[in-house]
Coordinates of C-alpha atoms in Angstrom, one line a residue:
Chain A
X1441 CA 2.3 4.2 15.4
X1442 CA 2.8 0.8 13.9
X1443 CA -0.5 -0.4 15.6
X1444 CA -2.4 2.5 14.2
X1445 CA -1.0 2.0 10.7
X1446 CA -1.9 -1.7 10.8
X1447 CA -5.4 -0.8 12.1
X1448 CA -6.1 1.4 9.1
X1449 CA -4.5 -1.0 6.7
X1450 CA -6.9 -3.8 7.9
X1451 CA -9.8 -1.3 7.7
X1452 CA -8.8 -0.3 4.2
X1453 CA -8.5 -3.9 2.8
X1454 CA -11.1 -6.0 4.7
X1455 CA -14.1 -5.4 2.4
X1456 CA -12.6 -6.7 -0.8
X1457 CA -10.8 -9.5 1.0
X1458 CA -13.9 -10.6 2.8
X1459 CA -15.7 -10.7 -0.6
X1460 CA -13.0 -12.9 -2.0
X1461 CA -13.3 -15.2 1.1
X1462 CA -17.1 -15.3 0.5
X1463 CA -16.4 -16.3 -3.1
X1464 CA -14.2 -19.2 -1.9
X1465 CA -16.9 -20.3 0.5
X1466 CA -19.6 -20.1 -2.2
X1467 CA -17.4 -22.0 -4.7
X1468 CA -16.8 -24.7 -2.0
X1469 CA -20.6 -25.0 -1.3
X1470 CA -21.5 -25.2 -5.0
X1471 CA -18.6 -27.7 -5.6
X1472 CA -19.6 -29.9 -2.7
X1473 CA -23.2 -29.9 -3.7
X1474 CA -22.5 -30.6 -7.4
X1475 CA -20.1 -33.5 -6.6
X1476 CA -22.3 -35.1 -4.0
X1477 CA -25.3 -34.9 -6.3
X1478 CA -23.3 -36.5 -9.1
X1479 CA -21.8 -39.2 -6.9
X1480 CA -25.1 -40.1 -5.3
X1481 CA -26.9 -40.2 -8.7
X1482 CA -24.3 -42.2 -10.5
X1483 CA -23.8 -44.6 -7.6
X1484 CA -27.5 -45.7 -7.8
X1485 CA -26.2 -48.3 -10.1
X1486 CA -26.3 -48.9 -13.8
X1487 CA -30.0 -50.0 -13.7
X1488 CA -31.3 -46.5 -14.4
X1489 CA -28.6 -46.1 -17.0
X1490 CA -29.9 -49.2 -18.8
X1491 CA -33.5 -48.2 -18.3
X1492 CA -33.3 -45.3 -20.7
X1493 CA -31.9 -42.6 -18.3
X1494 CA -28.7 -42.4 -20.3
X1495 CA -29.2 -38.7 -21.0
X1496 CA -29.8 -37.9 -17.4
X1497 CA -26.6 -39.8 -16.5
X1498 CA -24.6 -37.8 -19.1
X1499 CA -26.2 -34.6 -17.9
X1500 CA -25.4 -35.3 -14.2
X1501 CA -21.8 -36.3 -15.2
X1502 CA -21.4 -33.1 -17.2
X1503 CA -22.8 -31.0 -14.4
X1504 CA -20.2 -32.6 -12.0
X1505 CA -17.4 -32.0 -14.4
X1506 CA -18.6 -28.4 -15.1
X1507 CA -18.7 -27.8 -11.3
X1508 CA -15.2 -29.1 -11.0
X1509 CA -13.8 -26.8 -13.8
X1510 CA -15.8 -23.9 -12.4
X1511 CA -14.4 -24.6 -9.0
X1512 CA -10.8 -24.6 -10.4
X1513 CA -11.4 -21.5 -12.4
X1514 CA -12.9 -19.7 -9.4
X1515 CA -10.0 -20.6 -7.2
X1516 CA -7.5 -19.4 -9.8
X1517 CA -9.5 -16.2 -10.3
X1518 CA -9.6 -15.5 -6.6
X1519 CA -5.8 -15.9 -6.5
X1520 CA -5.2 -13.5 -9.3
X1521 CA -7.9 -11.0 -8.1
X1522 CA -6.4 -11.0 -4.7
X1523 CA -2.8 -10.3 -5.9
X1524 CA -4.2 -7.7 -8.3
X1525 CA -6.2 -6.0 -5.6
X1526 CA -3.3 -6.0 -3.1
X1527 CA -1.1 -4.4 -5.8
X1528 CA -3.7 -1.7 -6.7
X1529 CA -4.3 -0.9 -3.0
X1530 CA -0.6 -0.6 -2.3
X1531 CA 0.1 1.5 -5.4
X1532 CA -2.9 3.8 -4.8
X1533 CA -2.0 4.4 -1.1
X1534 CA 1.7 4.8 -1.7
X1535 CA 2.3 6.4 -5.1
X1536 CA -0.8 8.2 -6.3
X1537 CA -2.4 11.3 -4.7
X1538 CA -3.3 9.2 -1.6
X1539 CA 0.4 8.7 -1.1
X1540 CA 0.6 12.4 -0.1
X1541 CA -1.3 11.5 3.0
X1542 CA 0.6 8.2 3.7
X1543 CA 4.0 9.8 3.4
X1544 CA 3.3 12.8 5.5
X1545 CA 2.1 10.7 8.5
X1546 CA 4.5 10.9 11.4
X1547 CA 5.8 7.4 10.7
X1548 CA 9.0 6.0 9.4
X1549 CA 9.2 4.4 5.9
X1550 CA 9.9 1.1 7.7
X1551 CA 6.7 1.3 9.8
X1552 CA 4.6 2.2 6.8
X1553 CA 6.1 -0.6 4.7
X1554 CA 5.9 -3.2 7.4
X1555 CA 2.2 -2.4 8.1
X1556 CA 1.4 -2.8 4.4
X1557 CA 3.4 -6.0 3.8
X1558 CA 2.2 -7.6 7.1
X1559 CA -1.5 -7.0 6.4
X1560 CA -1.3 -7.9 2.7
X1561 CA 0.7 -11.0 3.6
X1562 CA -1.9 -12.0 6.2
X1563 CA -4.7 -11.7 3.7
X1564 CA -2.7 -13.7 1.2
X1565 CA -2.2 -16.4 3.9
X1566 CA -5.8 -16.3 5.1
X1567 CA -7.2 -16.7 1.6
X1568 CA -4.7 -19.4 0.7
X1569 CA -5.7 -21.2 3.9
X1570 CA -9.3 -20.8 3.0
X1571 CA -8.6 -22.5 -0.3
X1572 CA -6.8 -25.3 1.5
X1573 CA -9.8 -25.8 3.8
X1574 CA -12.1 -25.6 0.8
X1575 CA -10.2 -28.5 -0.9
X1576 CA -10.4 -30.5 2.4
X1577 CA -14.2 -29.8 2.6
X1578 CA -14.6 -31.0 -1.0
X1579 CA -12.6 -34.2 -0.3
X1580 CA -14.6 -34.9 2.9
X1581 CA -17.9 -34.3 1.0
X1582 CA -16.8 -36.6 -1.9
X1583 CA -15.7 -39.4 0.5
X1584 CA -18.9 -38.9 2.5
X1585 CA -21.0 -39.2 -0.6
X1586 CA -19.2 -42.4 -1.6
X1587 CA -19.6 -43.8 1.8
X1588 CA -23.3 -43.1 2.1
X1589 CA -24.1 -44.0 -1.5
X1590 CA -22.7 -47.5 -1.3
X1591 CA -24.5 -48.2 2.0
X1592 CA -21.3 -48.8 3.8
X1593 CA -20.1 -51.4 1.3
X1594 CA -17.4 -49.0 0.2
X1595 CA -15.9 -46.9 3.0
X1596 CA -13.1 -44.6 1.7
X1597 CA -12.4 -43.3 5.2
X1598 CA -11.5 -46.7 6.5
X1599 CA -9.5 -47.5 3.5
X1600 CA -7.5 -44.2 3.8
X1601 CA -6.9 -44.7 7.5
X1602 CA -5.7 -48.3 6.8
X1603 CA -3.3 -47.0 4.1
X1604 CA -1.9 -44.3 6.3
X1605 CA -1.3 -46.7 9.2
X1606 CA 0.5 -49.1 6.9
X1607 CA 2.5 -46.3 5.3
X1608 CA 3.5 -44.9 8.7
X1609 CA 4.7 -48.4 9.8
X1610 CA 6.8 -48.8 6.7
X1611 CA 8.3 -45.4 7.1
X1612 CA 9.3 -46.3 10.6
X1613 CA 10.9 -49.6 9.4
X1614 CA 12.9 -47.9 6.6
X1615 CA 13.9 -44.9 8.7
X1616 CA 12.1 -42.5 6.2
X1617 CA 10.0 -41.0 9.0
X1618 CA 12.6 -38.2 9.6
X1619 CA 12.5 -37.3 5.9
X1620 CA 8.7 -37.1 5.9
X1621 CA 8.6 -35.0 9.0
X1622 CA 11.2 -32.7 7.4
X1623 CA 9.0 -32.5 4.3
X1624 CA 5.9 -31.7 6.4
X1625 CA 7.7 -29.0 8.4
X1626 CA 9.1 -27.5 5.1
X1627 CA 5.7 -27.5 3.6
X1628 CA 4.2 -25.6 6.6
X1629 CA 7.0 -23.1 6.6
X1630 CA 6.7 -22.6 2.8
X1631 CA 2.9 -22.0 3.3
X1632 CA 3.6 -19.3 5.9
X1633 CA 6.6 -17.6 4.1
X1634 CA 5.3 -17.7 0.5
X1635 CA 2.3 -15.4 0.8
X1636 CA 4.6 -12.7 2.5
X1637 CA 7.4 -13.2 0.0
X1638 CA 4.8 -13.0 -2.9
X1639 CA 3.5 -9.6 -1.7
X1640 CA 7.0 -8.3 -1.1
X1641 CA 8.0 -9.2 -4.7
X1642 CA 4.9 -7.4 -6.0
X1643 CA 5.2 -4.3 -3.8
X1644 CA 9.0 -4.2 -4.4
X1645 CA 8.5 -4.3 -8.1
X1646 CA 6.0 -1.4 -8.0
X1647 CA 8.4 0.5 -5.8
X1648 CA 11.3 -0.1 -8.2
X1649 CA 9.0 1.3 -10.9
X1650 CA 9.0 4.6 -9.0
X1651 CA 12.7 5.1 -10.0
X1652 CA 11.6 5.6 -13.6
X1653 CA 11.1 9.2 -14.7
X1654 CA 8.0 8.3 -16.8
X1655 CA 5.5 5.5 -17.0
X1656 CA 6.2 4.5 -13.4
X1657 CA 3.3 2.0 -13.1
X1658 CA 4.2 0.3 -16.4
X1659 CA 7.8 0.0 -15.4
X1660 CA 6.6 -1.4 -12.0
X1661 CA 4.4 -4.0 -13.7
X1662 CA 7.2 -5.0 -16.2
X1663 CA 9.6 -5.3 -13.2
X1664 CA 7.1 -7.6 -11.5
X1665 CA 6.9 -9.8 -14.6
X1666 CA 10.7 -9.8 -14.8
X1667 CA 11.1 -10.6 -11.1
X1668 CA 8.7 -13.6 -11.4
X1669 CA 10.5 -14.9 -14.4
X1670 CA 13.9 -14.5 -12.8
X1671 CA 12.6 -16.1 -9.6
X1672 CA 11.3 -19.0 -11.6
X1673 CA 14.6 -19.6 -13.4
X1674 CA 16.5 -19.2 -10.1
X1675 CA 14.1 -21.6 -8.5
X1676 CA 14.9 -24.3 -11.1
X1677 CA 18.6 -23.8 -10.6
X1678 CA 18.3 -23.9 -6.8
X1679 CA 16.2 -27.0 -6.9
X1680 CA 18.6 -28.7 -9.3
X1681 CA 21.6 -27.9 -7.1
X1682 CA 19.8 -28.9 -3.9
X1683 CA 18.5 -32.2 -5.3
X1684 CA 21.4 -33.3 -7.4
X1685 CA 23.1 -35.4 -4.7
X1686 CA 19.8 -37.4 -4.1
X1687 CA 19.3 -38.0 -7.8
X1688 CA 22.9 -39.3 -8.1
X1689 CA 22.3 -41.6 -5.1
X1690 CA 19.0 -42.9 -6.6
X1691 CA 20.6 -43.7 -10.0
X1692 CA 23.7 -45.4 -8.5
X1693 CA 22.0 -47.4 -5.7
X1694 CA 20.6 -50.8 -6.1
X1695 CA 19.0 -50.9 -2.7
X1696 CA 15.4 -50.0 -2.7
X1697 CA 15.7 -48.6 0.8
X1698 CA 18.4 -46.1 -0.2
X1699 CA 16.5 -45.2 -3.3
X1700 CA 13.3 -44.5 -1.3
X1701 CA 15.2 -42.4 1.2
X1702 CA 16.7 -40.5 -1.6
X1703 CA 13.4 -39.8 -3.2
X1704 CA 12.0 -38.5 0.1
X1705 CA 15.2 -36.5 0.7
X1706 CA 14.9 -35.1 -2.8
X1707 CA 11.3 -33.9 -2.1
X1708 CA 12.2 -32.2 1.2
X1709 CA 15.3 -30.6 -0.5
X1710 CA 13.1 -29.2 -3.3
X1711 CA 10.9 -27.6 -0.7
X1712 CA 13.9 -26.3 1.2
X1713 CA 15.3 -24.8 -2.0
X1714 CA 12.0 -23.0 -2.7
X1715 CA 11.8 -21.8 0.9
X1716 CA 15.3 -20.5 0.9
X1717 CA 14.7 -18.7 -2.4
X1718 CA 11.5 -17.1 -1.1
X1719 CA 13.3 -15.9 2.0
X1720 CA 16.3 -14.6 0.1
X1721 CA 14.2 -12.9 -2.6
X1722 CA 11.8 -11.4 0.0
X1723 CA 14.7 -10.0 2.1
X1724 CA 16.4 -8.5 -0.9
X1725 CA 13.2 -6.8 -2.2
X1726 CA 12.3 -5.6 1.3
X1727 CA 15.7 -4.0 1.7
X1728 CA 15.4 -2.4 -1.8
X1729 CA 12.0 -1.0 -0.9
X1730 CA 13.2 0.6 2.3
X1731 CA 16.2 2.2 0.5
X1732 CA 13.9 3.7 -2.2
X1733 CA 11.4 5.0 0.3
X1734 CA 14.0 6.5 2.5
X1735 CA 16.4 7.9 -0.1
X1736 CA 14.7 8.0 -3.4
X1737 CA 11.1 8.9 -2.8
X1738 CA 9.8 11.1 -5.6
X1739 CA 6.1 11.5 -5.6
X1740 CA 4.8 13.2 -8.8
Chain B
X267 CA 17.8 33.7 15.7
X268 CA 15.5 30.8 16.3
X269 CA 14.6 29.6 12.8
X270 CA 11.8 27.2 12.2
X271 CA 13.0 26.2 8.7
X272 CA 16.6 25.9 7.6
X273 CA 17.5 25.0 4.0
X274 CA 21.2 24.6 3.4
X275 CA 22.4 24.5 -0.2
X276 CA 19.3 22.4 -1.2
X277 CA 19.2 21.1 -4.7
X278 CA 16.6 18.9 -6.4
X279 CA 17.2 17.6 -9.9
X280 CA 14.8 15.3 -11.7
X281 CA 17.3 14.9 -14.5
X282 CA 20.9 15.6 -15.3
X283 CA 20.2 18.7 -17.4
X284 CA 18.4 21.0 -15.0
X285 CA 17.5 21.5 -11.3
X286 CA 14.0 22.2 -10.1
X287 CA 15.4 23.7 -6.9
X288 CA 19.0 25.0 -7.3
X289 CA 21.3 25.4 -4.4
X290 CA 18.8 27.2 -2.1
X291 CA 19.9 28.7 1.1
X292 CA 17.0 29.9 3.2
X293 CA 16.0 30.3 6.8
X294 CA 12.5 31.1 7.8
X295 CA 11.4 32.3 11.3
X296 CA 8.6 31.3 13.6
X297 CA 5.5 33.3 14.0
X298 CA 5.1 34.6 10.4
X299 CA 2.7 34.1 7.5
X300 CA 5.0 33.8 4.5
X301 CA 4.0 33.8 0.8
X302 CA 6.0 31.5 -1.4
X303 CA 5.6 33.2 -4.8
X304 CA 6.8 32.6 -8.3
X305 CA 5.7 31.8 -11.8
X306 CA 4.9 28.2 -12.9
X307 CA 7.9 25.9 -12.9
X308 CA 9.8 28.1 -10.4
X309 CA 10.3 25.3 -7.9
X310 CA 7.7 26.2 -5.3
X311 CA 5.9 22.9 -5.2
X312 CA 9.2 21.0 -5.3
X313 CA 10.5 22.9 -2.3
X314 CA 7.2 22.3 -0.5
X315 CA 7.3 18.6 -1.2
X316 CA 10.9 18.4 0.1
X317 CA 9.8 20.2 3.3
X318 CA 7.1 17.4 3.7
X319 CA 9.4 14.5 2.9
X320 CA 7.6 13.6 -0.4
X321 CA 10.7 14.3 -2.3
X322 CA 14.3 13.6 -1.2
X323 CA 16.7 16.4 -2.0
X324 CA 19.5 15.5 -4.5
X325 CA 21.9 17.4 -2.2
X326 CA 21.8 19.8 0.7
X327 CA 20.1 19.7 4.0
X328 CA 16.6 20.6 5.3
X329 CA 15.9 21.1 9.0
X330 CA 12.6 22.0 10.6
X331 CA 12.9 23.0 14.3
X332 CA 16.5 21.8 14.1
X333 CA 15.6 18.3 13.0
X334 CA 16.0 16.6 9.6
X335 CA 12.9 15.6 7.7
X336 CA 11.4 12.5 9.4
X337 CA 8.5 11.4 11.6
X338 CA 9.3 14.1 14.2
X339 CA 9.1 16.9 11.7
X340 CA 6.0 15.4 10.0
X341 CA 4.3 15.5 13.5
X342 CA 4.9 19.2 13.5
X343 CA 4.0 20.1 9.9
X344 CA 0.4 20.4 8.7
X345 CA 0.5 20.2 4.9
X346 CA -2.2 21.1 2.4
X347 CA -1.2 19.8 -1.0
X348 CA -2.4 21.1 -4.3
X349 CA -4.5 18.0 -4.9
X350 CA -7.1 15.8 -3.1
X351 CA -5.2 13.2 -1.1
X352 CA -8.2 11.7 0.7
X353 CA -9.7 8.4 -0.3
X354 CA -13.1 8.9 -2.1
X355 CA -14.9 6.0 -0.3
X356 CA -14.4 7.5 3.2
X357 CA -16.8 9.7 5.0
X358 CA -15.7 13.0 6.5
X359 CA -16.1 11.6 10.0
X360 CA -13.9 8.6 9.2
X361 CA -11.2 11.1 7.9
X362 CA -11.5 13.1 11.2
X363 CA -11.0 9.8 13.1
X364 CA -7.9 9.1 11.1
X365 CA -6.4 12.6 11.7
X366 CA -7.3 12.4 15.4
X367 CA -5.5 9.0 15.6
X368 CA -2.4 10.0 13.8
X369 CA -1.8 13.6 14.8
X370 CA -1.6 14.5 18.5
X371 CA -2.1 18.1 17.8
X372 CA -5.4 17.6 15.9
X373 CA -8.4 19.4 17.5
X374 CA -11.6 17.5 16.7
X375 CA -13.8 20.3 18.2
X376 CA -12.2 22.9 15.9
X377 CA -12.7 20.7 12.9
X378 CA -16.4 20.1 13.8
X379 CA -16.9 23.9 14.2
X380 CA -15.4 24.6 10.8
X381 CA -17.4 21.9 9.1
X382 CA -20.6 23.3 10.7
X383 CA -19.8 26.8 9.6
X384 CA -19.1 25.7 6.0
X385 CA -22.3 23.5 6.0
X386 CA -20.4 20.3 5.3
X387 CA -22.1 17.1 6.3
X388 CA -19.7 15.0 8.4
X389 CA -21.5 11.9 7.1
X390 CA -20.9 12.7 3.5
X391 CA -18.5 10.5 1.5
X392 CA -15.6 12.3 -0.1
X393 CA -16.5 11.2 -3.6
X394 CA -20.0 12.8 -3.2
X395 CA -18.5 16.2 -2.6
X396 CA -17.6 18.8 -5.2
X397 CA -14.0 19.7 -5.9
X398 CA -14.3 22.9 -4.0
X399 CA -15.8 21.2 -0.9
X400 CA -13.1 18.6 -0.9
X401 CA -10.6 21.3 -0.8
X402 CA -12.4 22.9 2.1
X403 CA -12.4 19.6 4.0
X404 CA -8.7 19.3 3.4
X405 CA -8.1 22.9 4.6
X406 CA -10.2 22.2 7.7
X407 CA -8.1 19.1 8.5
X408 CA -4.9 21.0 8.2
X409 CA -6.1 24.1 10.1
X410 CA -7.5 22.0 12.9
X411 CA -4.0 21.0 13.9
X412 CA -1.9 23.0 16.4
X413 CA 1.1 22.6 14.2
X414 CA 4.4 24.5 14.3
X415 CA 4.4 24.9 10.5
X416 CA 1.5 25.0 8.1
X417 CA 2.4 24.5 4.5
X418 CA -0.4 25.4 2.1
X419 CA 0.1 24.7 -1.6
X420 CA -2.4 26.8 -3.6
X421 CA -5.1 26.8 -0.8
X422 CA -7.4 29.1 -2.6
X423 CA -7.0 28.1 -6.2
X424 CA -10.0 25.9 -6.6
X425 CA -12.6 27.7 -4.6
X426 CA -15.1 30.6 -5.2
X427 CA -14.3 34.2 -3.9
X428 CA -16.6 33.8 -0.9
X429 CA -14.9 30.6 0.2
X430 CA -11.5 32.3 -0.4
X431 CA -12.5 35.0 2.2
X432 CA -13.5 32.2 4.6
X433 CA -10.2 30.4 4.0
X434 CA -8.1 33.5 4.6
X435 CA -10.1 34.2 7.8
X436 CA -9.6 30.6 8.9
X437 CA -5.8 30.9 8.3
X438 CA -5.7 34.1 10.3
X439 CA -8.0 32.9 13.1
X440 CA -6.2 29.6 13.6
X441 CA -2.7 30.9 13.2
X442 CA -0.9 31.1 16.5
X443 CA 2.1 33.4 17.0
X444 CA 4.5 30.5 17.6
X445 CA 3.8 28.8 14.3
X446 CA 4.6 29.8 10.8
X447 CA 2.3 29.6 7.8
X448 CA 4.0 29.1 4.4
X449 CA 1.5 29.7 1.5
X450 CA 2.3 29.1 -2.1
X451 CA -0.1 30.8 -4.6
X452 CA -0.5 32.6 -7.8
X453 CA -3.4 34.6 -6.5
X454 CA -1.3 37.2 -4.8
X455 CA -3.7 40.0 -4.6
X456 CA -6.2 37.8 -2.7
X457 CA -3.7 36.8 -0.1
X458 CA -1.5 39.8 0.2
X459 CA -3.5 41.2 3.1
X460 CA -2.6 38.3 5.4
X461 CA 1.1 38.0 4.5
X462 CA 4.0 39.2 6.7
X463 CA 6.8 38.2 4.4
X464 CA 7.3 36.9 0.9
X465 CA 9.8 34.6 -0.9
X466 CA 10.1 35.0 -4.6
X467 CA 11.4 32.1 -6.6
X468 CA 12.5 31.8 -10.2
X469 CA 14.2 28.9 -12.0
X470 CA 14.6 27.1 -8.8
X471 CA 16.4 29.9 -7.0
X472 CA 15.4 32.4 -4.3
X473 CA 15.4 35.8 -6.0
X474 CA 13.9 37.8 -3.0
X475 CA 13.1 37.2 0.6
X476 CA 11.8 40.3 2.4
X477 CA 8.9 41.6 4.4
X478 CA 5.7 42.9 2.8
X479 CA 6.2 46.1 4.7
X480 CA 9.6 46.5 3.0
X481 CA 8.1 46.2 -0.4
X482 CA 5.4 48.7 0.4
X483 CA 8.0 51.1 1.9
X484 CA 10.9 50.7 -0.5
X485 CA 9.1 50.0 -3.8
X486 CA 5.9 51.9 -3.0
X487 CA 3.9 49.1 -4.5
X488 CA 1.7 46.2 -3.5
X489 CA 3.3 42.7 -3.5
X490 CA 1.1 41.8 -6.5
X491 CA 2.3 44.8 -8.5
X492 CA 5.9 44.2 -7.6
X493 CA 5.6 40.5 -8.4
X494 CA 4.3 41.5 -11.9
X495 CA 7.3 43.8 -12.3
X496 CA 9.9 41.3 -11.3
X497 CA 8.4 38.4 -13.3
X498 CA 7.3 40.4 -16.3
X499 CA 7.5 38.3 -19.5

């Protein structure tokens, strides 16, 4: 049953999510083209600038900056559109007339909920991943443009590789490697957990809204805003508590090694705190949703 | 007696002041077509929603085939709600695929036959169909199942008289003696001919549960006429 539910959930969501993925791909292409044109043009040297092409230079620079802002806005827009779409799809299939079909299927509330959370979380993860890849593509394009524009005189790849090798050697010497690996693992875990925790908070809030006798959608949206706010406050408290020992160590230590280790530890603890909060909030909201769907379902 | 539906002291309250369904005790047998009748606000739809797991009773117990409401009972109940619950962007064929996937008792052939006899294009999208045709598609989906219990909430309310006849014929033709059909409607005279038993509801309570034959014999009236007498304003 779970397989069937997931199959139809993928079917029901793929069109809009693929469009959003296409938007990310399009923005990446435009961003990469805009920046490579700007870098190549500006790197032709100041000769043209002094030869009366000042306006062209300004125009190309503005185009590059415009492309940059458009790229940022597009990525932010895709993030909000995705979360909005996932919320609307969940609400529509669970709590409007379409919910009459969903809740009369021979499936348990747990199966129905899991299929929805899993598919929405996967889309969130995929699109977030696509954005990450988009940034990498942009960086590669920009570096490549620099590299080819300066005829090999300036090679950002070689410089970056040199810096990384040196940094890694220093990390080994100071014993910071463990902290950095910890930070990388925490980042990867946070990347996987956060999209799921995010949709659970959204779906949970909309489900809590169903407990209201009137204006259920409005109550759901307000609950979501409240949950995000509370989560943010709790996040600050968690991070403060988690990182306090490191901050004390940094402020009291005169050794640069200890200070460096504390800063790295502080970073990984901040991530751990965020991760722990995402897991705890997600688990609580998921449990609340199951309880409401099993014991308090009241479709209008 | 082998009851299909057992309601034991079932109450549903939306607020503290009143109950939409009030301490209902009712057992319904297999193999009957039963009319659930009552004026607006009498609790018919609330009762039907509870049978289908769309509402959770405030108190009491509901059992279908001896099982509490859950995936097992939902697999045995074919429910036609009083609204369109199908997504508008789907074609009729996609919806048939969906039903075939989820309900083991769904007969694709029967659905195809009914679509053909009602001249409904299986390739049509739901949002391109009229309200009446959407209702017909939903009825076809429900009546194409070999369910133990069919729960039909206002199945003939939104369709023309010719379609009403077709719907009633469909209910009769597809009804098997081992299953029960529970029909809620205001249009009693239209449906009376197919009913075996009736349940009258008022203010969330059962005021009468008897056979149509009894009403004819004891009251000397049609169900419609007796209903008008009982619920006269």
